[in-house]
Structures are given as C-alpha cells and as structure tokens.
Amino acid sequence: AQSVSQHNHHVILSEAASLELGCNYSYGGTVNLFWYVQYPGQHLQLLLKYFSGDPLVKGIKGFEAEFIKSKFSFNLRKPSVQWSDTAEYFCAVTVNSGYSTLTFGKGTMLLVSP
Amino acid sequence: KAGVTQTPRYLIKTRGQQVTLSCSPISGHRSVSWYQQTPGQGLQFLFEYFSETQRNKGNFPGRFSGRQFSNSRSEMNVSTLELGDSALYLCASSLGFGTNSYEQYFGPGTRLTVT
C-alpha cells in the first residue's frame, strides 16, 4: 500500500519569506499527486495536481510543486508567503487503479506572521 | 456550480447510538468518497461509491457503512458509536472515470462528537 510522509508538522515564517514543504511518497508504480490546503474554518481545497507531463506544476495563489520521480518527492513551493497563506497543507497521492482513493500525509501547519 | 454539501454540519451523540451523515456531490459527479479526519490519525479513507456500488473500502470496522443513491447522493452510517469515532467526516466527489476521476472536491465536513 502506498504512503505519504510530510517532513514538517509545523512551519513558522514571516511574510515575504520563501516556502518549501516537503512531501515524499512510497509506491513503485504510476501515481497522481496533489496538494490540498485547509484554511482555518474552511474545507479542503485543491491547490495543485500532477497527473503527467511537465513535472513542474503551477497551482492557485502562486503555489507550485515539482515532481521528482527518482526521489519520490512532490515538494510545494512559494517564493513569497503572505499572512493569508496561514493554513494546513496536505500532500496526497492516488495510484492508477481506477479508484479515486486519496492517501494523505499528516499535514503541515503553516503559520505566517505579519 | 454548487459545491459538495454535507448535512448535518455538527452532531453530538452518545456512546452506543448510531448516526447517519449525508453528502450531496457536485452535479454530474458520480463518485463519492468518505474520509475521517482526526488530530491523531489525520485523514483516513473510509470508502468510495460509484454508480451506487462500493468501489473501494478502507481499513475501518464493519460499524462503518455507506450507500449511494441513483442521484449520486451518499450516506454513511456509524453504528454503536464509540468515543474514538469523534472526528470530522469529510465527503469528496469526483467524476469517477477517466483521469479526472482522481481529482476530488471536498465538502465542509460533519463534525461528530461522541460523549
């Protein structure tokens, strides 16, 4: 069975700092990769996704992620964070099984101080 | 397009009782998945329904069950509630076929508290 690990449980940054959240998965076959964000009091929202093609994918709100197959990684980046980026970020993976089942990492709580 | 809706939003139950949660997917979506979110275990997959059939099931006891109706709406049921069932239950919908099957959209969740 596949698994996802997120390296940091809590990250604290100042506004304008750069962000990189690590995500590694374990699965030997073809995967689809996602980052979801959960703002305080709101539901999970899809930030970006990777199915195939260009390993550098761009999402909403200036976020991007890079899929490195050899490292089984899908790290999330943003050059300059804002206070409004304070949220919990989840990395998730599905395998090409025909099912929609998402396997999530434990999440990273990002706090951006103004 | 309206998003995924879940009812009720909050629920308080007593140990031993049963509970039914409801989910209405995005119009046109035929797959509905359920997840349990807790501080300790994070987000865990419960089951997925597609065209009224359970397509996949997570590692949860038989007290957790679900069903899907012909209009793609789904319900999940938890019988004989335990304190550990206190969680946020999330419903997600997707088209259910093709590459877009993997792109899921989540509802706001039902916060279940078992006392």
PDB file of N, CA, C and O in Angstrom, chain A residues 16-89:
ATOM      1  N   ALA A  16       6.687  37.372   3.285  1.00  0.00           N
ATOM      2  CA  ALA A  16       7.686  37.577   2.239  1.00  0.00           C
ATOM      3  C   ALA A  16       8.777  36.511   2.236  1.00  0.00           C
ATOM      4  O   ALA A  16       9.596  36.475   1.311  1.00  0.00           O
ATOM      5  N   ALA A  17       8.798  35.661   3.235  1.00  0.00           N
ATOM      6  CA  ALA A  17       9.780  34.568   3.226  1.00  0.00           C
ATOM      7  C   ALA A  17       9.385  33.537   2.180  1.00  0.00           C
ATOM      8  O   ALA A  17       8.225  33.445   1.773  1.00  0.00           O
ATOM      9  N   SER A  18      10.363  32.760   1.744  1.00  0.00           N
ATOM     10  CA  SER A  18      10.068  31.698   0.776  1.00  0.00           C
ATOM     11  C   SER A  18       9.666  30.430   1.522  1.00  0.00           C
ATOM     12  O   SER A  18      10.084  30.187   2.654  1.00  0.00           O
ATOM     13  N   LEU A  19       8.845  29.639   0.854  1.00  0.00           N
ATOM     14  CA  LEU A  19       8.292  28.439   1.465  1.00  0.00           C
ATOM     15  C   LEU A  19       8.649  27.207   0.646  1.00  0.00           C
ATOM     16  O   LEU A  19       8.573  27.231  -0.589  1.00  0.00           O
ATOM     17  N   GLU A  20       9.040  26.150   1.335  1.00  0.00           N
ATOM     18  CA  GLU A  20       9.128  24.848   0.699  1.00  0.00           C
ATOM     19  C   GLU A  20       8.678  23.799   1.702  1.00  0.00           C
ATOM     20  O   GLU A  20       9.245  23.688   2.791  1.00  0.00           O
ATOM     21  N   LEU A  21       7.644  23.071   1.349  1.00  0.00           N
ATOM     22  CA  LEU A  21       7.131  21.994   2.192  1.00  0.00           C
ATOM     23  C   LEU A  21       7.436  20.666   1.504  1.00  0.00           C
ATOM     24  O   LEU A  21       7.103  20.463   0.346  1.00  0.00           O
ATOM     25  N   GLY A  22       8.048  19.788   2.278  1.00  0.00           N
ATOM     26  CA  GLY A  22       8.466  18.520   1.705  1.00  0.00           C
ATOM     27  C   GLY A  22       7.370  17.466   1.730  1.00  0.00           C
ATOM     28  O   GLY A  22       6.546  17.419   2.646  1.00  0.00           O
ATOM     29  N   CYS A  23       7.362  16.629   0.706  1.00  0.00           N
ATOM     30  CA  CYS A  23       6.410  15.525   0.616  1.00  0.00           C
ATOM     31  C   CYS A  23       7.097  14.371  -0.114  1.00  0.00           C
ATOM     32  O   CYS A  23       7.602  14.561  -1.222  1.00  0.00           O
ATOM     33  N   ASN A  24       7.092  13.223   0.490  1.00  0.00           N
ATOM     34  CA  ASN A  24       7.599  12.010  -0.154  1.00  0.00           C
ATOM     35  C   ASN A  24       6.537  10.925  -0.106  1.00  0.00           C
ATOM     36  O   ASN A  24       5.787  10.835   0.857  1.00  0.00           O
ATOM     37  N   TYR A  25       6.491  10.122  -1.138  1.00  0.00           N
ATOM     38  CA  TYR A  25       5.514   9.044  -1.149  1.00  0.00           C
ATOM     39  C   TYR A  25       6.259   7.731  -1.395  1.00  0.00           C
ATOM     40  O   TYR A  25       7.388   7.703  -1.893  1.00  0.00           O
ATOM     41  N   SER A  26       5.601   6.661  -1.024  1.00  0.00           N
ATOM     42  CA  SER A  26       6.182   5.352  -1.295  1.00  0.00           C
ATOM     43  C   SER A  26       5.184   4.559  -2.121  1.00  0.00           C
ATOM     44  O   SER A  26       4.091   4.240  -1.651  1.00  0.00           O
ATOM     45  N   TYR A  27       5.555   4.338  -3.362  1.00  0.00           N
ATOM     46  CA  TYR A  27       4.776   3.493  -4.278  1.00  0.00           C
ATOM     47  C   TYR A  27       5.594   3.337  -5.534  1.00  0.00           C
ATOM     48  O   TYR A  27       6.102   4.324  -6.068  1.00  0.00           O
ATOM     49  N   GLY A  28       5.718   2.132  -6.027  1.00  0.00           N
ATOM     50  CA  GLY A  28       6.596   1.885  -7.155  1.00  0.00           C
ATOM     51  C   GLY A  28       5.992   2.149  -8.514  1.00  0.00           C
ATOM     52  O   GLY A  28       6.716   2.195  -9.500  1.00  0.00           O
ATOM     53  N   GLY A  29       4.687   2.321  -8.589  1.00  0.00           N
ATOM     54  CA  GLY A  29       4.029   2.462  -9.880  1.00  0.00           C
ATOM     55  C   GLY A  29       3.683   3.904 -10.196  1.00  0.00           C
ATOM     56  O   GLY A  29       4.188   4.846  -9.586  1.00  0.00           O
ATOM     57  N   THR A  30       2.789   4.076 -11.144  1.00  0.00           N
ATOM     58  CA  THR A  30       2.363   5.406 -11.581  1.00  0.00           C
ATOM     59  C   THR A  30       1.441   6.028 -10.547  1.00  0.00           C
ATOM     60  O   THR A  30       0.521   5.375 -10.054  1.00  0.00           O
ATOM     61  N   VAL A  31       1.720   7.277 -10.229  1.00  0.00           N
ATOM     62  CA  VAL A  31       0.928   7.971  -9.212  1.00  0.00           C
ATOM     63  C   VAL A  31       0.399   9.290  -9.755  1.00  0.00           C
ATOM     64  O   VAL A  31       0.902   9.825 -10.736  1.00  0.00           O
ATOM     65  N   ASN A  32      -0.615   9.772  -9.098  1.00  0.00           N
ATOM     66  CA  ASN A  32      -1.119  11.123  -9.312  1.00  0.00           C
ATOM     67  C   ASN A  32      -0.926  11.840  -7.982  1.00  0.00           C
ATOM     68  O   ASN A  32      -1.211  11.276  -6.920  1.00  0.00           O
ATOM     69  N   LEU A  33      -0.446  13.065  -8.038  1.00  0.00           N
ATOM     70  CA  LEU A  33      -0.055  13.758  -6.814  1.00  0.00           C
ATOM     71  C   LEU A  33      -0.827  15.058  -6.645  1.00  0.00           C
ATOM     72  O   LEU A  33      -1.143  15.746  -7.624  1.00  0.00           O
ATOM     73  N   PHE A  34      -1.108  15.381  -5.402  1.00  0.00           N
ATOM     74  CA  PHE A  34      -1.937  16.540  -5.096  1.00  0.00           C
ATOM     75  C   PHE A  34      -1.401  17.262  -3.860  1.00  0.00           C
ATOM     76  O   PHE A  34      -0.800  16.652  -2.981  1.00  0.00           O
ATOM     77  N   TRP A  35      -1.659  18.559  -3.835  1.00  0.00           N
ATOM     78  CA  TRP A  35      -1.558  19.318  -2.611  1.00  0.00           C
ATOM     79  C   TRP A  35      -2.921  19.944  -2.352  1.00  0.00           C
ATOM     80  O   TRP A  35      -3.505  20.574  -3.244  1.00  0.00           O
ATOM     81  N   TYR A  36      -3.410  19.748  -1.136  1.00  0.00           N
ATOM     82  CA  TYR A  36      -4.649  20.366  -0.697  1.00  0.00           C
ATOM     83  C   TYR A  36      -4.323  21.350   0.424  1.00  0.00           C
ATOM     84  O   TYR A  36      -3.356  21.161   1.172  1.00  0.00           O
ATOM     85  N   VAL A  37      -5.149  22.362   0.570  1.00  0.00           N
ATOM     86  CA  VAL A  37      -4.973  23.348   1.637  1.00  0.00           C
ATOM     87  C   VAL A  37      -6.272  23.467   2.421  1.00  0.00           C
ATOM     88  O   VAL A  37      -7.367  23.381   1.853  1.00  0.00           O
ATOM     89  N   GLN A  38      -6.132  23.608   3.710  1.00  0.00           N
ATOM     90  CA  GLN A  38      -7.299  23.786   4.580  1.00  0.00           C
ATOM     91  C   GLN A  38      -7.088  25.054   5.398  1.00  0.00           C
ATOM     92  O   GLN A  38      -6.325  25.066   6.371  1.00  0.00           O
ATOM     93  N   TYR A  39      -7.747  26.146   4.979  1.00  0.00           N
ATOM     94  CA  TYR A  39      -7.668  27.403   5.723  1.00  0.00           C
ATOM     95  C   TYR A  39      -8.509  27.272   6.988  1.00  0.00           C
ATOM     96  O   TYR A  39      -9.452  26.484   7.029  1.00  0.00           O
ATOM     97  N   PRO A  40      -8.171  28.037   8.016  1.00  0.00           N
ATOM     98  CA  PRO A  40      -8.915  27.930   9.286  1.00  0.00           C
ATOM     99  C   PRO A  40     -10.414  28.064   9.076  1.00  0.00           C
ATOM    100  O   PRO A  40     -10.887  29.037   8.482  1.00  0.00           O
ATOM    101  N   GLY A  41     -11.157  27.071   9.531  1.00  0.00           N
ATOM    102  CA  GLY A  41     -12.611  27.104   9.439  1.00  0.00           C
ATOM    103  C   GLY A  41     -13.173  26.812   8.065  1.00  0.00           C
ATOM    104  O   GLY A  41     -14.389  26.903   7.866  1.00  0.00           O
ATOM    105  N   GLN A  42     -12.316  26.468   7.121  1.00  0.00           N
ATOM    106  CA  GLN A  42     -12.801  26.203   5.762  1.00  0.00           C
ATOM    107  C   GLN A  42     -12.542  24.750   5.374  1.00  0.00           C
ATOM    108  O   GLN A  42     -11.837  24.018   6.050  1.00  0.00           O
ATOM    109  N   HIS A  43     -13.154  24.360   4.251  1.00  0.00           N
ATOM    110  CA  HIS A  43     -12.986  22.981   3.827  1.00  0.00           C
ATOM    111  C   HIS A  43     -11.713  22.813   2.996  1.00  0.00           C
ATOM    112  O   HIS A  43     -11.092  23.788   2.571  1.00  0.00           O
ATOM    113  N   LEU A  44     -11.323  21.571   2.803  1.00  0.00           N
ATOM    114  CA  LEU A  44     -10.155  21.257   1.996  1.00  0.00           C
ATOM    115  C   LEU A  44     -10.336  21.748   0.566  1.00  0.00           C
ATOM    116  O   LEU A  44     -11.357  21.481  -0.068  1.00  0.00           O
ATOM    117  N   GLN A  45      -9.303  22.426   0.054  1.00  0.00           N
ATOM    118  CA  GLN A  45      -9.350  22.929  -1.316  1.00  0.00           C
ATOM    119  C   GLN A  45      -8.146  22.401  -2.075  1.00  0.00           C
ATOM    120  O   GLN A  45      -7.046  22.318  -1.525  1.00  0.00           O
ATOM    121  N   LEU A  46      -8.364  22.078  -3.325  1.00  0.00           N
ATOM    122  CA  LEU A  46      -7.274  21.602  -4.166  1.00  0.00           C
ATOM    123  C   LEU A  46      -6.374  22.772  -4.546  1.00  0.00           C
ATOM    124  O   LEU A  46      -6.833  23.768  -5.108  1.00  0.00           O
ATOM    125  N   LEU A  47      -5.094  22.633  -4.228  1.00  0.00           N
ATOM    126  CA  LEU A  47      -4.126  23.684  -4.512  1.00  0.00           C
ATOM    127  C   LEU A  47      -3.474  23.459  -5.876  1.00  0.00           C
ATOM    128  O   LEU A  47      -3.348  24.369  -6.681  1.00  0.00           O
ATOM    129  N   LEU A  48      -3.041  22.246  -6.114  1.00  0.00           N
ATOM    130  CA  LEU A  48      -2.494  21.879  -7.411  1.00  0.00           C
ATOM    131  C   LEU A  48      -2.432  20.364  -7.536  1.00  0.00           C
ATOM    132  O   LEU A  48      -2.602  19.651  -6.564  1.00  0.00           O
ATOM    133  N   LYS A  49      -2.199  19.913  -8.771  1.00  0.00           N
ATOM    134  CA  LYS A  49      -2.220  18.481  -9.051  1.00  0.00           C
ATOM    135  C   LYS A  49      -1.191  18.150 -10.117  1.00  0.00           C
ATOM    136  O   LYS A  49      -0.841  18.999 -10.951  1.00  0.00           O
ATOM    137  N   TYR A  50      -0.713  16.910 -10.075  1.00  0.00           N
ATOM    138  CA  TYR A  50       0.166  16.399 -11.111  1.00  0.00           C
ATOM    139  C   TYR A  50      -0.361  15.042 -11.549  1.00  0.00           C
ATOM    140  O   TYR A  50      -0.498  14.125 -10.734  1.00  0.00           O
ATOM    141  N   PHE A  51      -0.605  14.928 -12.858  1.00  0.00           N
ATOM    142  CA  PHE A  51      -1.006  13.639 -13.413  1.00  0.00           C
ATOM    143  C   PHE A  51       0.103  13.082 -14.301  1.00  0.00           C
ATOM    144  O   PHE A  51       0.473  11.917 -14.210  1.00  0.00           O
ATOM    145  N   SER A  52       0.629  13.932 -15.184  1.00  0.00           N
ATOM    146  CA  SER A  52       1.692  13.508 -16.085  1.00  0.00           C
ATOM    147  C   SER A  52       2.241  14.764 -16.759  1.00  0.00           C
ATOM    148  O   SER A  52       1.719  15.863 -16.578  1.00  0.00           O
ATOM    149  N   GLY A  53       3.317  14.586 -17.556  1.00  0.00           N
ATOM    150  CA  GLY A  53       3.847  15.704 -18.320  1.00  0.00           C
ATOM    151  C   GLY A  53       4.866  16.503 -17.539  1.00  0.00           C
ATOM    152  O   GLY A  53       5.664  15.949 -16.779  1.00  0.00           O
ATOM    153  N   ASP A  54       4.843  17.810 -17.723  1.00  0.00           N
ATOM    154  CA  ASP A  54       5.807  18.711 -17.094  1.00  0.00           C
ATOM    155  C   ASP A  54       5.813  18.486 -15.589  1.00  0.00           C
ATOM    156  O   ASP A  54       4.775  18.629 -14.933  1.00  0.00           O
ATOM    157  N   PRO A  55       6.969  18.121 -15.017  1.00  0.00           N
ATOM    158  CA  PRO A  55       6.998  17.833 -13.584  1.00  0.00           C
ATOM    159  C   PRO A  55       6.855  19.068 -12.705  1.00  0.00           C
ATOM    160  O   PRO A  55       6.667  18.932 -11.496  1.00  0.00           O
ATOM    161  N   LEU A  56       6.969  20.240 -13.286  1.00  0.00           N
ATOM    162  CA  LEU A  56       6.774  21.468 -12.521  1.00  0.00           C
ATOM    163  C   LEU A  56       5.347  21.946 -12.780  1.00  0.00           C
ATOM    164  O   LEU A  56       4.993  22.311 -13.900  1.00  0.00           O
ATOM    165  N   VAL A  57       4.533  21.911 -11.747  1.00  0.00           N
ATOM    166  CA  VAL A  57       3.132  22.298 -11.913  1.00  0.00           C
ATOM    167  C   VAL A  57       2.831  23.544 -11.109  1.00  0.00           C
ATOM    168  O   VAL A  57       3.362  23.737 -10.016  1.00  0.00           O
ATOM    169  N   LYS A  58       1.996  24.369 -11.683  1.00  0.00           N
ATOM    170  CA  LYS A  58       1.612  25.607 -11.010  1.00  0.00           C
ATOM    171  C   LYS A  58       0.168  25.498 -10.554  1.00  0.00           C
ATOM    172  O   LYS A  58      -0.685  24.951 -11.254  1.00  0.00           O
ATOM    173  N   GLY A  59      -0.077  26.016  -9.351  1.00  0.00           N
ATOM    174  CA  GLY A  59      -1.423  25.968  -8.813  1.00  0.00           C
ATOM    175  C   GLY A  59      -1.969  27.356  -8.564  1.00  0.00           C
ATOM    176  O   GLY A  59      -1.484  28.338  -9.109  1.00  0.00           O
ATOM    177  N   ILE A  60      -2.964  27.399  -7.699  1.00  0.00           N
ATOM    178  CA  ILE A  60      -3.580  28.674  -7.387  1.00  0.00           C
ATOM    179  C   ILE A  60      -2.735  29.450  -6.387  1.00  0.00           C
ATOM    180  O   ILE A  60      -1.876  28.878  -5.712  1.00  0.00           O
ATOM    181  N   LYS A  61      -2.964  30.732  -6.312  1.00  0.00           N
ATOM    182  CA  LYS A  61      -2.368  31.620  -5.315  1.00  0.00           C
ATOM    183  C   LYS A  61      -0.841  31.615  -5.330  1.00  0.00           C
ATOM    184  O   LYS A  61      -0.204  31.826  -4.294  1.00  0.00           O
ATOM    185  N   GLY A  62      -0.240  31.387  -6.488  1.00  0.00           N
ATOM    186  CA  GLY A  62       1.204  31.484  -6.620  1.00  0.00           C
ATOM    187  C   GLY A  62       1.986  30.270  -6.167  1.00  0.00           C
ATOM    188  O   GLY A  62       3.219  30.309  -6.107  1.00  0.00           O
ATOM    189  N   PHE A  63       1.309  29.200  -5.811  1.00  0.00           N
ATOM    190  CA  PHE A  63       1.995  27.979  -5.398  1.00  0.00           C
ATOM    191  C   PHE A  63       2.426  27.155  -6.602  1.00  0.00           C
ATOM    192  O   PHE A  63       1.796  27.179  -7.646  1.00  0.00           O
ATOM    193  N   GLU A  64       3.515  26.427  -6.436  1.00  0.00           N
ATOM    194  CA  GLU A  64       3.968  25.486  -7.440  1.00  0.00           C
ATOM    195  C   GLU A  64       4.550  24.262  -6.740  1.00  0.00           C
ATOM    196  O   GLU A  64       4.872  24.308  -5.550  1.00  0.00           O
ATOM    197  N   ALA A  65       4.662  23.177  -7.483  1.00  0.00           N
ATOM    198  CA  ALA A  65       5.243  21.964  -6.920  1.00  0.00           C
ATOM    199  C   ALA A  65       6.026  21.263  -8.006  1.00  0.00           C
ATOM    200  O   ALA A  65       5.691  21.347  -9.191  1.00  0.00           O
ATOM    201  N   GLU A  66       7.066  20.563  -7.585  1.00  0.00           N
ATOM    202  CA  GLU A  66       7.895  19.843  -8.532  1.00  0.00           C
ATOM    203  C   GLU A  66       7.894  18.362  -8.209  1.00  0.00           C
ATOM    204  O   GLU A  66       8.173  17.965  -7.074  1.00  0.00           O
ATOM    205  N   PHE A  67       7.576  17.556  -9.210  1.00  0.00           N
ATOM    206  CA  PHE A  67       7.585  16.112  -9.078  1.00  0.00           C
ATOM    207  C   PHE A  67       8.961  15.610  -9.483  1.00  0.00           C
ATOM    208  O   PHE A  67       9.401  15.829 -10.613  1.00  0.00           O
ATOM    209  N   ILE A  68       9.659  14.968  -8.561  1.00  0.00           N
ATOM    210  CA  ILE A  68      10.952  14.361  -8.862  1.00  0.00           C
ATOM    211  C   ILE A  68      10.787  12.858  -8.679  1.00  0.00           C
ATOM    212  O   ILE A  68      10.784  12.354  -7.548  1.00  0.00           O
ATOM    213  N   LYS A  69      10.630  12.169  -9.788  1.00  0.00           N
ATOM    214  CA  LYS A  69      10.297  10.743  -9.742  1.00  0.00           C
ATOM    215  C   LYS A  69      11.380   9.927  -9.048  1.00  0.00           C
ATOM    216  O   LYS A  69      11.083   9.021  -8.266  1.00  0.00           O
ATOM    217  N   SER A  70      12.641  10.268  -9.306  1.00  0.00           N
ATOM    218  CA  SER A  70      13.748   9.489  -8.741  1.00  0.00           C
ATOM    219  C   SER A  70      13.818   9.616  -7.225  1.00  0.00           C
ATOM    220  O   SER A  70      14.366   8.747  -6.546  1.00  0.00           O
ATOM    221  N   LYS A  71      13.258  10.690  -6.712  1.00  0.00           N
ATOM    222  CA  LYS A  71      13.274  10.916  -5.264  1.00  0.00           C
ATOM    223  C   LYS A  71      11.915  10.646  -4.632  1.00  0.00           C
ATOM    224  O   LYS A  71      11.747  10.836  -3.431  1.00  0.00           O
ATOM    225  N   PHE A  72      10.943  10.235  -5.432  1.00  0.00           N
ATOM    226  CA  PHE A  72       9.579  10.003  -4.942  1.00  0.00           C
ATOM    227  C   PHE A  72       9.091  11.232  -4.167  1.00  0.00           C
ATOM    228  O   PHE A  72       8.495  11.112  -3.097  1.00  0.00           O
ATOM    229  N   SER A  73       9.358  12.408  -4.701  1.00  0.00           N
ATOM    230  CA  SER A  73       9.013  13.620  -3.966  1.00  0.00           C
ATOM    231  C   SER A  73       8.109  14.525  -4.775  1.00  0.00           C
ATOM    232  O   SER A  73       8.088  14.489  -6.016  1.00  0.00           O
ATOM    233  N   PHE A  74       7.378  15.346  -4.064  1.00  0.00           N
ATOM    234  CA  PHE A  74       6.463  16.317  -4.675  1.00  0.00           C
ATOM    235  C   PHE A  74       6.390  17.508  -3.721  1.00  0.00           C
ATOM    236  O   PHE A  74       5.415  17.708  -3.015  1.00  0.00           O
ATOM    237  N   ASN A  75       7.445  18.306  -3.728  1.00  0.00           N
ATOM    238  CA  ASN A  75       7.555  19.403  -2.774  1.00  0.00           C
ATOM    239  C   ASN A  75       6.787  20.637  -3.239  1.00  0.00           C
ATOM    240  O   ASN A  75       6.796  20.978  -4.415  1.00  0.00           O
ATOM    241  N   LEU A  76       6.178  21.299  -2.292  1.00  0.00           N
ATOM    242  CA  LEU A  76       5.387  22.501  -2.548  1.00  0.00           C
ATOM    243  C   LEU A  76       6.246  23.730  -2.297  1.00  0.00           C
ATOM    244  O   LEU A  76       6.970  23.790  -1.292  1.00  0.00           O
ATOM    245  N   ARG A  77       6.137  24.728  -3.169  1.00  0.00           N
ATOM    246  CA  ARG A  77       6.949  25.934  -3.020  1.00  0.00           C
ATOM    247  C   ARG A  77       6.110  27.179  -3.282  1.00  0.00           C
ATOM    248  O   ARG A  77       5.124  27.149  -4.027  1.00  0.00           O
ATOM    249  N   LYS A  78       6.561  28.256  -2.643  1.00  0.00           N
ATOM    250  CA  LYS A  78       6.015  29.581  -2.942  1.00  0.00           C
ATOM    251  C   LYS A  78       7.123  30.571  -2.651  1.00  0.00           C
ATOM    252  O   LYS A  78       7.721  30.540  -1.570  1.00  0.00           O
ATOM    253  N   PRO A  79       7.422  31.466  -3.593  1.00  0.00           N
ATOM    254  CA  PRO A  79       8.572  32.366  -3.426  1.00  0.00           C
ATOM    255  C   PRO A  79       8.399  33.358  -2.276  1.00  0.00           C
ATOM    256  O   PRO A  79       9.373  33.709  -1.612  1.00  0.00           O
ATOM    257  N   SER A  80       7.165  33.799  -2.035  1.00  0.00           N
ATOM    258  CA  SER A  80       6.946  34.831  -1.032  1.00  0.00           C
ATOM    259  C   SER A  80       5.572  34.611  -0.389  1.00  0.00           C
ATOM    260  O   SER A  80       4.549  34.799  -1.042  1.00  0.00           O
ATOM    261  N   VAL A  81       5.572  34.201   0.860  1.00  0.00           N
ATOM    262  CA  VAL A  81       4.292  33.893   1.512  1.00  0.00           C
ATOM    263  C   VAL A  81       3.642  35.147   2.074  1.00  0.00           C
ATOM    264  O   VAL A  81       4.304  36.149   2.364  1.00  0.00           O
ATOM    265  N   GLN A  82       2.332  35.043   2.220  1.00  0.00           N
ATOM    266  CA  GLN A  82       1.553  36.129   2.798  1.00  0.00           C
ATOM    267  C   GLN A  82       0.852  35.622   4.053  1.00  0.00           C
ATOM    268  O   GLN A  82       0.684  34.414   4.233  1.00  0.00           O
ATOM    269  N   TRP A  83       0.421  36.545   4.878  1.00  0.00           N
ATOM    270  CA  TRP A  83      -0.274  36.178   6.102  1.00  0.00           C
ATOM    271  C   TRP A  83      -1.475  35.290   5.783  1.00  0.00           C
ATOM    272  O   TRP A  83      -1.795  34.357   6.508  1.00  0.00           O
ATOM    273  N   SER A  84      -2.123  35.552   4.657  1.00  0.00           N
ATOM    274  CA  SER A  84      -3.320  34.800   4.270  1.00  0.00           C
ATOM    275  C   SER A  84      -3.013  33.353   3.869  1.00  0.00           C
ATOM    276  O   SER A  84      -3.934  32.566   3.633  1.00  0.00           O
ATOM    277  N   ASP A  85      -1.725  33.007   3.785  1.00  0.00           N
ATOM    278  CA  ASP A  85      -1.355  31.617   3.473  1.00  0.00           C
ATOM    279  C   ASP A  85      -1.358  30.729   4.718  1.00  0.00           C
ATOM    280  O   ASP A  85      -1.118  29.520   4.613  1.00  0.00           O
ATOM    281  N   THR A  86      -1.591  31.339   5.878  1.00  0.00           N
ATOM    282  CA  THR A  86      -1.695  30.552   7.102  1.00  0.00           C
ATOM    283  C   THR A  86      -2.788  29.512   6.950  1.00  0.00           C
ATOM    284  O   THR A  86      -3.953  29.843   6.713  1.00  0.00           O
ATOM    285  N   ALA A  87      -2.406  28.247   7.061  1.00  0.00           N
ATOM    286  CA  ALA A  87      -3.337  27.157   6.796  1.00  0.00           C
ATOM    287  C   ALA A  87      -2.614  25.833   7.051  1.00  0.00           C
ATOM    288  O   ALA A  87      -1.419  25.803   7.333  1.00  0.00           O
ATOM    289  N   GLU A  88      -3.361  24.746   6.915  1.00  0.00           N
ATOM    290  CA  GLU A  88      -2.752  23.430   6.969  1.00  0.00           C
ATOM    291  C   GLU A  88      -2.682  22.879   5.548  1.00  0.00           C
ATOM    292  O   GLU A  88      -3.651  22.969   4.786  1.00  0.00           O
ATOM    293  N   TYR A  89      -1.545  22.326   5.201  1.00  0.00           N
ATOM    294  CA  TYR A  89      -1.297  21.858   3.843  1.00  0.00           C
ATOM    295  C   TYR A  89      -1.120  20.340   3.870  1.00  0.00           C
ATOM    296  O   TYR A  89      -0.362  19.795   4.675  1.00  0.00           O
TER     297      TYR A  89
END
